[in-house]
Amino acid sequence: MSTGFFGDISRIPFEGADSKNPLAFRYYNPDEVVAGKRMEDHLRFAIAYWHSFTWPGGDPFGGQTFERPWFADQMGDTMDAARLKADVAFEMFTALGVPYFCFHDADVRPEGASFAENTRNLEGIVEYFQEKMTETGIRLLWGTANLFSHRRYMSGAATNPDPEVFAFAAATVKSCLDATHKLDGENYVLWGGREGYETLLNTDLKREDDQLGRFINMVVEYKHKIGFKGAILIEPKPQEPTKHQYDYDVATVYGFLKRHGLENEVKVNIEQGHAILAGHSFEHELALANALGIFGSIDMNRNDYQSGWDTDQFPNNVPEMAIAYYQVLSGGGFTTGGTNFDAKLRRQSLEPDDLLMAHIGGMDCCARGLKAAVAMISDEALSAPLKDRYAGWSMEGAQKMLAGDRTLEQVAEWVEGENLNPEPKSGRQELLENVVNRYV
Ligand code: XUL
Ligand code: CO
């Protein structure tokens, strides 16, 4: 029986580009085959439980704006409220036809007075999820632990100066990995919530790095012990909540993984807004993860380009998204990963159908970005000029230089012997930008 939260809306139809219906898809058509695959299987959309069902609409100057029947001010922080929240969440996943969802433990269960009570509550909700997942066919893209909201984590979780906080966090991750495994989750995400520092005056940076390295190794060891087949993903972010976050960006995370022998065990979940906060573009982070062999999944959203905060808005810039999916597809597309909407409504968007329209818009933009990327790939619109630009490197002398078959002296002899005097060639950036604009 429906909760009635979304009125009589039960399924968002695909109506095509000419539709004016705000509650219809114009571009996202899950069964449409592009590049040999259904759109749904390319994009692998997921909805983030925390933003859509748990976040109350607060900002630094004001509290709750949303009124939801399952919020604590209506029902208390109870299992009944958690079950009602789950009912509404699965109604929304179904209405949007989204195949996956993602959650933190704290999003889905009431906060207990102890670790044991938290675990019991989580297990209760996991059972409830199992029923709903069987009923609807909706799957879990990833689970994760909230190691940042509770005050015990104010100085970090794995990087806390207090080993008991490290232990509490480790036990919590164990319970969340167990829950994810039970729900056949395809990944497990570790975003370093407060793994970072406010001031070096009270922080032993080297020690905290060792702690985090041991923590993630424990997670990987446990994953293998229980036979969890999903990927373990770290989600880079440069600042917020702490002034300096250890998992700054993809390059920093890769250095961390190498240092702790984890580069073949852990991949990355790359978020658009986090890439921007790090002073990169989304496509830079995606391309680098591909190059390093650690690409896992994406958190799709956008940040306000003026505020410098992680505003987690729904994405709406098709050209940017086309370039992002171009990188995802160039690396072979998603395997265990997918497109998780780590995005929230603006706090004035109070109505239940705002939640639907936000996701419809985001999904439509992703579909347009995907189709543009597929077309650019099949026309070799960017790959052919790229190949051409580096063509000199396929010559024998260049290959030998690259392979380590030439010393610095031999290279100098070659330059002198052949009287090499290379002429600069145009990088053709404007031409390439014009090419991209033909597809978006
Ligand atoms: C925070 C963020 C998190 C992670 C999951 O900026 O992106 O929601 O995605 O913990
Ligand atoms: Co995220």
Short mmCIF file of C-alpha atoms and ligand atoms in Angstrom, two decimals:
data_model
loop_
_atom_site.label_atom_id
_atom_site.label_comp_id
_atom_site.label_asym_id
_atom_site.label_seq_id
_atom_site.Cartn_x
_atom_site.Cartn_y
_atom_site.Cartn_z
CA MET A 1 0.00 0.00 0.00
CA SER A 2 1.31 3.43 -0.97
CA THR A 3 2.22 5.96 1.72
CA GLY A 4 0.61 8.67 -0.44
CA PHE A 5 3.66 10.91 0.01
CA PHE A 6 3.90 11.54 -3.74
CA GLY A 7 0.10 11.78 -4.19
CA ASP A 8 -1.03 9.66 -7.12
CA ILE A 9 2.34 9.69 -8.93
CA SER A 10 3.59 6.14 -9.21
CA ARG A 11 5.77 6.09 -12.35
CA ILE A 12 7.54 8.83 -14.33
CA PRO A 13 7.08 8.12 -18.05
CA PHE A 14 9.48 8.80 -20.92
CA GLU A 15 7.71 11.20 -23.28
CA GLY A 16 10.53 12.44 -25.54
CA ALA A 17 12.18 15.81 -26.16
CA ASP A 18 8.99 17.65 -27.14
CA SER A 19 7.15 16.90 -23.91
CA LYS A 20 6.25 19.84 -21.67
CA ASN A 21 5.23 17.58 -18.79
CA PRO A 22 7.47 18.46 -15.80
CA LEU A 23 6.95 14.95 -14.45
CA ALA A 24 8.19 13.10 -17.53
CA PHE A 25 11.60 12.19 -18.92
CA ARG A 26 12.53 13.92 -22.14
CA TYR A 27 15.89 12.23 -22.79
CA TYR A 28 16.33 9.39 -20.31
CA ASN A 29 14.82 6.34 -21.90
CA PRO A 30 16.15 3.36 -19.92
CA ASP A 31 15.58 0.79 -22.68
CA GLU A 32 17.08 2.83 -25.51
CA VAL A 33 20.23 1.12 -26.73
CA VAL A 34 23.28 3.35 -27.23
CA ALA A 35 26.68 1.90 -28.13
CA GLY A 36 25.33 -1.61 -27.74
CA LYS A 37 23.95 -1.18 -24.24
CA ARG A 38 20.68 0.00 -22.63
CA MET A 39 20.93 3.52 -21.26
CA GLU A 40 20.01 2.19 -17.82
CA ASP A 41 22.98 -0.20 -17.94
CA HIS A 42 25.38 2.54 -19.03
CA LEU A 43 24.36 5.10 -16.44
CA ARG A 44 23.51 2.84 -13.50
CA PHE A 45 21.71 5.61 -11.60
CA ALA A 46 21.55 5.61 -7.82
CA ILE A 47 19.70 7.85 -5.38
CA ALA A 48 21.45 9.07 -2.23
CA TYR A 49 19.33 8.35 0.84
CA TRP A 50 20.95 11.08 2.93
CA HIS A 51 20.11 14.10 0.81
CA SER A 52 16.62 13.10 -0.27
CA PHE A 53 15.19 11.52 2.87
CA THR A 54 17.33 12.51 5.86
CA TRP A 55 18.61 16.06 5.31
CA PRO A 56 16.19 18.56 6.93
CA GLY A 57 16.99 21.60 4.75
CA GLY A 58 19.23 23.49 7.18
CA ASP A 59 22.01 25.95 6.38
CA PRO A 60 24.54 27.72 8.67
CA PHE A 61 21.92 30.38 9.46
CA GLY A 62 18.75 28.37 9.90
CA GLY A 63 17.46 24.91 10.68
CA GLN A 64 14.88 22.57 9.27
CA THR A 65 12.73 23.80 6.39
CA PHE A 66 11.39 20.48 5.11
CA GLU A 67 8.40 18.84 6.74
CA ARG A 68 8.46 15.10 6.30
CA PRO A 69 6.16 12.74 8.17
CA TRP A 70 9.09 10.48 9.20
CA PHE A 71 11.24 13.28 10.69
CA ALA A 72 12.06 13.17 14.40
CA ASP A 73 9.80 16.16 15.15
CA GLN A 74 6.85 14.08 13.92
CA MET A 75 7.62 10.51 15.00
CA GLY A 76 10.78 10.67 17.14
CA ASP A 77 13.99 8.94 16.05
CA THR A 78 12.33 5.51 16.00
CA MET A 79 12.29 2.28 14.00
CA ASP A 80 8.73 3.08 12.88
CA ALA A 81 9.97 6.38 11.42
CA ALA A 82 12.89 4.59 9.75
CA ARG A 83 10.50 2.10 8.15
CA LEU A 84 8.17 4.88 6.89
CA LYS A 85 11.21 6.66 5.46
CA ALA A 86 12.18 3.42 3.68
CA ASP A 87 8.64 3.02 2.30
CA VAL A 88 8.75 6.52 0.80
CA ALA A 89 12.31 6.06 -0.45
CA PHE A 90 11.42 2.88 -2.35
CA GLU A 91 8.31 4.57 -3.75
CA MET A 92 10.55 7.28 -5.14
CA PHE A 93 13.16 4.85 -6.53
CA THR A 94 10.32 2.99 -8.24
CA ALA A 95 8.59 6.13 -9.56
CA LEU A 96 11.85 7.29 -11.14
CA GLY A 97 12.79 3.82 -12.36
CA VAL A 98 16.22 4.17 -10.76
CA PRO A 99 17.94 0.78 -10.41
CA TYR A 100 20.12 1.57 -7.36
CA PHE A 101 20.32 3.44 -4.07
CA CYS A 102 23.15 4.32 -1.63
CA PHE A 103 23.07 4.91 2.11
CA HIS A 104 25.04 5.64 5.28
CA ASP A 105 24.07 3.70 8.42
CA ALA A 106 22.97 6.93 10.11
CA ASP A 107 20.60 7.79 7.24
CA VAL A 108 18.52 4.68 7.60
CA ARG A 109 18.41 3.71 11.27
CA PRO A 110 17.68 5.51 14.54
CA GLU A 111 20.75 6.59 16.51
CA GLY A 112 21.24 4.20 19.43
CA ALA A 113 22.78 4.85 22.84
CA SER A 114 25.58 2.34 22.18
CA PHE A 115 27.39 0.53 19.40
CA ALA A 116 25.30 -2.58 20.05
CA GLU A 117 22.04 -0.67 19.75
CA ASN A 118 23.20 1.01 16.52
CA THR A 119 24.05 -2.39 15.07
CA ARG A 120 20.71 -3.90 16.13
CA ASN A 121 18.83 -0.98 14.57
CA LEU A 122 20.83 -1.27 11.36
CA GLU A 123 20.21 -5.01 11.16
CA GLY A 124 16.48 -4.41 11.58
CA ILE A 125 16.42 -1.96 8.68
CA VAL A 126 18.62 -4.21 6.54
CA GLU A 127 15.98 -6.92 6.87
CA TYR A 128 13.30 -4.41 5.89
CA PHE A 129 15.41 -3.33 2.89
CA GLN A 130 15.82 -6.96 1.83
CA GLU A 131 12.04 -7.36 1.57
CA LYS A 132 11.68 -4.12 -0.38
CA MET A 133 14.56 -4.93 -2.71
CA THR A 134 13.07 -8.34 -3.51
CA GLU A 135 9.65 -6.76 -4.10
CA THR A 136 10.92 -3.97 -6.39
CA GLY A 137 14.13 -5.33 -7.96
CA ILE A 138 15.99 -2.22 -6.77
CA ARG A 139 19.63 -2.90 -5.84
CA LEU A 140 22.30 -1.36 -3.66
CA LEU A 141 25.09 0.48 -5.48
CA TRP A 142 27.02 1.14 -2.29
CA GLY A 143 26.80 1.32 1.45
CA THR A 144 28.92 3.45 3.75
CA ALA A 145 29.33 4.48 7.38
CA ASN A 146 28.67 7.97 8.68
CA LEU A 147 31.89 8.61 10.63
CA PHE A 148 31.48 12.37 10.80
CA SER A 149 28.12 13.57 12.24
CA HIS A 150 28.30 12.27 15.81
CA ARG A 151 30.34 14.42 18.20
CA ARG A 152 32.64 11.47 19.00
CA TYR A 153 34.11 12.01 15.52
CA MET A 154 34.79 15.72 15.87
CA SER A 155 38.58 15.09 15.71
CA GLY A 156 38.33 12.42 13.03
CA ALA A 157 37.51 8.71 12.98
CA ALA A 158 40.51 6.60 11.84
CA THR A 159 42.77 9.64 12.30
CA ASN A 160 41.51 10.51 15.79
CA PRO A 161 44.13 11.00 18.52
CA ASP A 162 42.06 8.66 20.71
CA PRO A 163 42.46 4.94 19.79
CA GLU A 164 39.02 4.20 21.24
CA VAL A 165 37.45 6.42 18.58
CA PHE A 166 39.50 4.57 15.94
CA ALA A 167 38.14 1.30 17.36
CA PHE A 168 34.53 2.55 17.48
CA ALA A 169 34.83 3.70 13.86
CA ALA A 170 36.37 0.38 12.80
CA ALA A 171 33.59 -1.57 14.49
CA THR A 172 31.04 0.68 12.77
CA VAL A 173 32.61 0.10 9.35
CA LYS A 174 32.51 -3.65 10.05
CA SER A 175 28.78 -3.45 10.74
CA CYS A 176 28.20 -1.36 7.59
CA LEU A 177 30.29 -3.68 5.41
CA ASP A 178 28.28 -6.61 6.83
CA ALA A 179 25.05 -4.76 5.95
CA THR A 180 26.31 -3.93 2.44
CA HIS A 181 27.38 -7.56 1.91
CA LYS A 182 24.01 -8.85 3.08
CA LEU A 183 22.25 -6.53 0.64
CA ASP A 184 24.54 -7.61 -2.25
CA GLY A 185 25.94 -4.09 -2.55
CA GLU A 186 28.21 -3.62 -5.53
CA ASN A 187 30.68 -1.30 -3.76
CA TYR A 188 31.58 -0.02 -0.33
CA VAL A 189 32.54 3.66 -0.06
CA LEU A 190 34.83 5.39 2.42
CA TRP A 191 34.59 9.14 2.24
CA GLY A 192 37.04 10.56 4.77
CA GLY A 193 34.44 12.63 6.62
CA ARG A 194 36.65 14.29 9.23
CA GLU A 195 39.91 12.55 8.31
CA GLY A 196 41.97 15.72 8.20
CA TYR A 197 42.87 18.55 10.52
CA GLU A 198 42.00 22.08 11.57
CA THR A 199 45.49 23.09 12.75
CA LEU A 200 48.93 21.51 12.68
CA LEU A 201 49.49 22.96 16.17
CA ASN A 202 47.61 19.97 17.60
CA THR A 203 48.10 17.43 14.81
CA ASP A 204 50.69 14.70 14.22
CA LEU A 205 50.27 14.37 10.48
CA LYS A 206 52.56 11.36 10.00
CA ARG A 207 50.91 9.39 12.79
CA GLU A 208 47.44 10.11 11.42
CA ASP A 209 48.49 8.91 7.97
CA ASP A 210 49.72 5.63 9.50
CA GLN A 211 46.43 5.24 11.37
CA LEU A 212 44.39 5.76 8.20
CA GLY A 213 46.59 3.33 6.28
CA ARG A 214 46.07 0.61 8.89
CA PHE A 215 42.33 1.34 9.03
CA ILE A 216 41.81 0.92 5.29
CA ASN A 217 43.97 -2.22 5.28
CA MET A 218 41.75 -3.68 8.01
CA VAL A 219 38.69 -2.96 5.86
CA VAL A 220 40.27 -4.69 2.85
CA GLU A 221 41.34 -7.71 4.94
CA TYR A 222 37.80 -8.05 6.29
CA LYS A 223 36.25 -7.69 2.84
CA HIS A 224 38.26 -10.71 1.67
CA LYS A 225 37.51 -12.65 4.83
CA ILE A 226 33.73 -12.39 4.36
CA GLY A 227 33.93 -12.83 0.58
CA PHE A 228 32.52 -9.40 -0.30
CA LYS A 229 33.00 -9.16 -4.06
CA GLY A 230 32.23 -5.45 -4.44
CA ALA A 231 34.84 -2.74 -4.83
CA ILE A 232 36.18 -0.70 -1.93
CA LEU A 233 36.16 2.97 -2.97
CA ILE A 234 37.69 6.06 -1.38
CA GLU A 235 35.93 9.33 -2.22
CA PRO A 236 38.41 12.23 -2.48
CA LYS A 237 37.51 15.70 -1.19
CA PRO A 238 39.90 18.58 -0.48
CA GLN A 239 38.22 20.54 2.30
CA GLU A 240 34.98 20.61 4.27
CA PRO A 241 34.37 19.59 6.96
CA THR A 242 37.99 19.90 8.12
CA LYS A 243 40.17 22.67 6.80
CA HIS A 244 42.58 20.17 5.28
CA GLN A 245 41.20 16.78 4.27
CA TYR A 246 43.75 13.97 3.81
CA ASP A 247 41.97 12.48 0.75
CA TYR A 248 42.45 15.76 -1.14
CA ASP A 249 42.04 14.56 -4.72
CA VAL A 250 42.64 11.52 -6.94
CA ALA A 251 46.41 12.07 -7.11
CA THR A 252 46.70 12.40 -3.33
CA VAL A 253 44.58 9.29 -2.74
CA TYR A 254 46.74 7.33 -5.18
CA GLY A 255 49.88 8.34 -3.27
CA PHE A 256 48.21 7.21 -0.05
CA LEU A 257 47.17 3.87 -1.57
CA LYS A 258 50.70 3.22 -2.89
CA ARG A 259 52.24 4.13 0.45
CA HIS A 260 50.06 1.59 2.24
CA GLY A 261 50.14 -1.20 -0.38
CA LEU A 262 46.49 -0.69 -1.34
CA GLU A 263 46.70 0.43 -4.97
CA ASN A 264 45.36 -2.87 -6.30
CA GLU A 265 42.63 -3.14 -3.67
CA VAL A 266 40.96 0.27 -3.53
CA LYS A 267 39.54 2.49 -6.24
CA VAL A 268 37.97 5.94 -6.18
CA ASN A 269 34.46 7.36 -6.15
CA ILE A 270 34.82 10.75 -7.84
CA GLU A 271 32.37 13.55 -7.06
CA GLN A 272 31.91 16.49 -9.45
CA GLY A 273 31.71 19.11 -6.69
CA HIS A 274 34.74 17.74 -4.86
CA ALA A 275 36.82 17.92 -8.05
CA ILE A 276 35.90 21.60 -8.38
CA LEU A 277 36.74 22.30 -4.71
CA ALA A 278 40.18 20.75 -5.34
CA GLY A 279 40.78 23.24 -8.14
CA HIS A 280 40.37 20.57 -10.83
CA SER A 281 37.68 19.79 -13.34
CA PHE A 282 35.53 16.66 -13.04
CA GLU A 283 37.01 15.30 -16.28
CA HIS A 284 40.55 15.81 -14.97
CA GLU A 285 39.83 13.64 -11.94
CA LEU A 286 38.14 10.99 -14.09
CA ALA A 287 40.95 10.94 -16.65
CA LEU A 288 43.59 10.66 -13.94
CA ALA A 289 41.76 7.81 -12.19
CA ASN A 290 41.55 5.99 -15.54
CA ALA A 291 45.25 6.58 -16.16
CA LEU A 292 46.15 5.23 -12.71
CA GLY A 293 43.78 2.27 -13.03
CA ILE A 294 41.70 3.23 -9.98
CA PHE A 295 38.45 4.53 -11.45
CA GLY A 296 35.42 3.13 -9.63
CA SER A 297 32.25 5.21 -9.55
CA ILE A 298 30.89 8.77 -9.63
CA ASP A 299 28.91 11.04 -7.36
CA MET A 300 27.06 13.30 -9.76
CA ASN A 301 26.16 16.80 -8.67
CA ARG A 302 27.40 20.35 -9.17
CA ASN A 303 28.68 23.10 -6.92
CA ASP A 304 27.80 26.74 -7.06
CA TYR A 305 30.80 28.25 -8.79
CA GLN A 306 30.68 31.47 -6.74
CA SER A 307 30.28 30.26 -3.17
CA GLY A 308 33.25 27.89 -2.81
CA TRP A 309 31.12 25.50 -0.76
CA ASP A 310 30.14 21.94 -1.42
CA THR A 311 26.59 22.93 -2.36
CA ASP A 312 25.63 19.51 -3.80
CA GLN A 313 23.18 20.85 -6.37
CA PHE A 314 21.59 18.69 -9.02
CA PRO A 315 23.64 18.69 -12.23
CA ASN A 316 22.36 20.68 -15.19
CA ASN A 317 25.34 21.51 -17.39
CA VAL A 318 25.11 19.14 -20.33
CA PRO A 319 28.41 20.10 -22.04
CA GLU A 320 30.33 19.46 -18.80
CA MET A 321 28.55 16.17 -18.30
CA ALA A 322 29.22 15.09 -21.88
CA ILE A 323 32.94 15.55 -21.30
CA ALA A 324 32.70 13.68 -18.01
CA TYR A 325 30.91 10.67 -19.53
CA TYR A 326 33.39 10.83 -22.39
CA GLN A 327 36.11 10.06 -19.82
CA VAL A 328 34.01 7.37 -18.12
CA LEU A 329 33.31 5.63 -21.45
CA SER A 330 36.88 6.07 -22.70
CA GLY A 331 38.00 4.07 -19.67
CA GLY A 332 35.56 1.28 -20.58
CA GLY A 333 32.47 2.54 -18.72
CA PHE A 334 31.21 1.49 -15.31
CA THR A 335 31.84 -2.02 -14.00
CA THR A 336 30.78 -2.09 -10.35
CA GLY A 337 30.26 1.68 -10.28
CA GLY A 338 27.43 3.94 -11.35
CA THR A 339 26.03 7.48 -11.29
CA ASN A 340 24.99 8.31 -7.73
CA PHE A 341 23.12 11.59 -7.32
CA ASP A 342 24.96 13.00 -4.33
CA ALA A 343 22.73 16.04 -4.73
CA LYS A 344 20.15 17.77 -2.63
CA LEU A 345 17.25 20.12 -3.14
CA ARG A 346 17.62 23.80 -2.35
CA ARG A 347 16.11 24.41 1.09
CA GLN A 348 13.19 26.38 -0.37
CA SER A 349 12.13 23.41 -2.53
CA LEU A 350 9.64 22.06 -0.04
CA GLU A 351 7.27 19.92 -2.06
CA PRO A 352 7.53 16.14 -2.52
CA ASP A 353 7.40 16.57 -6.30
CA ASP A 354 10.48 18.87 -6.09
CA LEU A 355 12.37 15.69 -5.21
CA LEU A 356 11.06 13.99 -8.33
CA MET A 357 11.70 16.95 -10.64
CA ALA A 358 15.26 17.38 -9.35
CA HIS A 359 16.09 13.77 -10.21
CA ILE A 360 14.22 13.87 -13.53
CA GLY A 361 16.28 16.89 -14.60
CA GLY A 362 19.53 15.34 -13.45
CA MET A 363 18.80 12.05 -15.18
CA ASP A 364 17.79 13.79 -18.41
CA CYS A 365 21.04 15.81 -18.41
CA CYS A 366 23.06 12.63 -17.80
CA ALA A 367 21.27 10.95 -20.69
CA ARG A 368 22.09 13.85 -23.00
CA GLY A 369 25.71 13.87 -21.81
CA LEU A 370 25.96 10.13 -22.32
CA LYS A 371 24.54 10.28 -25.85
CA ALA A 372 26.90 13.10 -26.80
CA ALA A 373 29.85 11.15 -25.41
CA VAL A 374 28.85 8.00 -27.27
CA ALA A 375 28.58 9.94 -30.54
CA MET A 376 31.97 11.61 -30.04
CA ILE A 377 33.52 8.20 -29.41
CA SER A 378 31.93 6.47 -32.37
CA ASP A 379 32.88 9.34 -34.73
CA GLU A 380 36.41 9.41 -33.25
CA ALA A 381 35.78 13.14 -33.06
CA LEU A 382 38.39 13.66 -30.35
CA SER A 383 40.35 10.42 -30.43
CA ALA A 384 41.44 10.75 -34.08
CA PRO A 385 43.00 14.23 -33.63
CA LEU A 386 44.53 13.05 -30.34
CA LYS A 387 46.13 10.07 -32.05
CA ASP A 388 47.42 12.34 -34.75
CA ARG A 389 48.90 14.76 -32.22
CA TYR A 390 51.05 12.03 -30.69
CA ALA A 391 51.78 10.20 -33.96
CA GLY A 392 55.51 10.96 -33.73
CA TRP A 393 55.75 8.68 -30.71
CA SER A 394 55.00 5.60 -32.80
CA MET A 395 58.28 6.09 -34.77
CA GLU A 396 61.06 3.65 -33.91
CA GLY A 397 63.47 6.17 -32.40
CA ALA A 398 60.78 7.65 -30.20
CA GLN A 399 59.63 4.21 -29.04
CA LYS A 400 63.17 3.32 -28.06
CA MET A 401 63.55 6.57 -26.16
CA LEU A 402 60.37 5.85 -24.23
CA ALA A 403 61.20 2.22 -23.55
CA GLY A 404 64.47 3.12 -21.85
CA ASP A 405 66.66 1.92 -24.73
CA ARG A 406 68.35 5.28 -25.14
CA THR A 407 70.58 7.12 -22.68
CA LEU A 408 70.67 10.87 -22.33
CA GLU A 409 73.95 10.92 -24.31
CA GLN A 410 72.49 8.81 -27.14
CA VAL A 411 69.53 11.14 -27.39
CA ALA A 412 71.92 14.11 -27.55
CA GLU A 413 73.89 12.32 -30.32
CA TRP A 414 70.63 11.79 -32.25
CA VAL A 415 69.70 15.47 -32.00
CA GLU A 416 73.15 16.55 -33.14
CA GLY A 417 73.57 13.86 -35.81
CA GLU A 418 70.22 14.56 -37.48
CA ASN A 419 70.38 18.27 -36.77
CA LEU A 420 66.89 18.05 -35.23
CA ASN A 421 65.08 21.37 -35.09
CA PRO A 422 61.41 20.61 -34.31
CA GLU A 423 58.77 23.13 -35.41
CA PRO A 424 55.86 23.83 -33.02
CA LYS A 425 52.43 22.65 -34.19
CA SER A 426 49.04 24.14 -33.35
CA GLY A 427 47.27 22.53 -30.38
CA ARG A 428 43.95 23.26 -32.12
CA GLN A 429 42.07 23.88 -28.86
CA GLU A 430 39.40 26.13 -30.38
CA LEU A 431 38.79 23.70 -33.20
CA LEU A 432 38.34 20.87 -30.67
CA GLU A 433 36.00 22.97 -28.53
CA ASN A 434 33.95 23.65 -31.64
CA VAL A 435 33.86 19.92 -32.35
CA VAL A 436 32.52 19.19 -28.85
CA ASN A 437 29.89 21.86 -29.31
CA ARG A 438 28.59 20.05 -32.38
CA TYR A 439 27.64 17.14 -30.12
CA VAL A 440 26.05 18.94 -27.18
C1 XUL B 1 30.30 14.50 1.33
C2 XUL B 1 29.97 13.39 0.44
C3 XUL B 1 29.40 12.16 1.11
C4 XUL B 1 29.88 10.88 0.54
C5 XUL B 1 29.42 9.68 1.29
O1 XUL B 1 30.73 15.63 0.68
O2 XUL B 1 30.10 13.48 -0.75
O3 XUL B 1 28.02 12.26 1.01
O4 XUL B 1 29.46 10.74 -0.78
O5 XUL B 1 29.81 9.70 2.62
CO CO B 2 29.76 12.17 -2.31
#
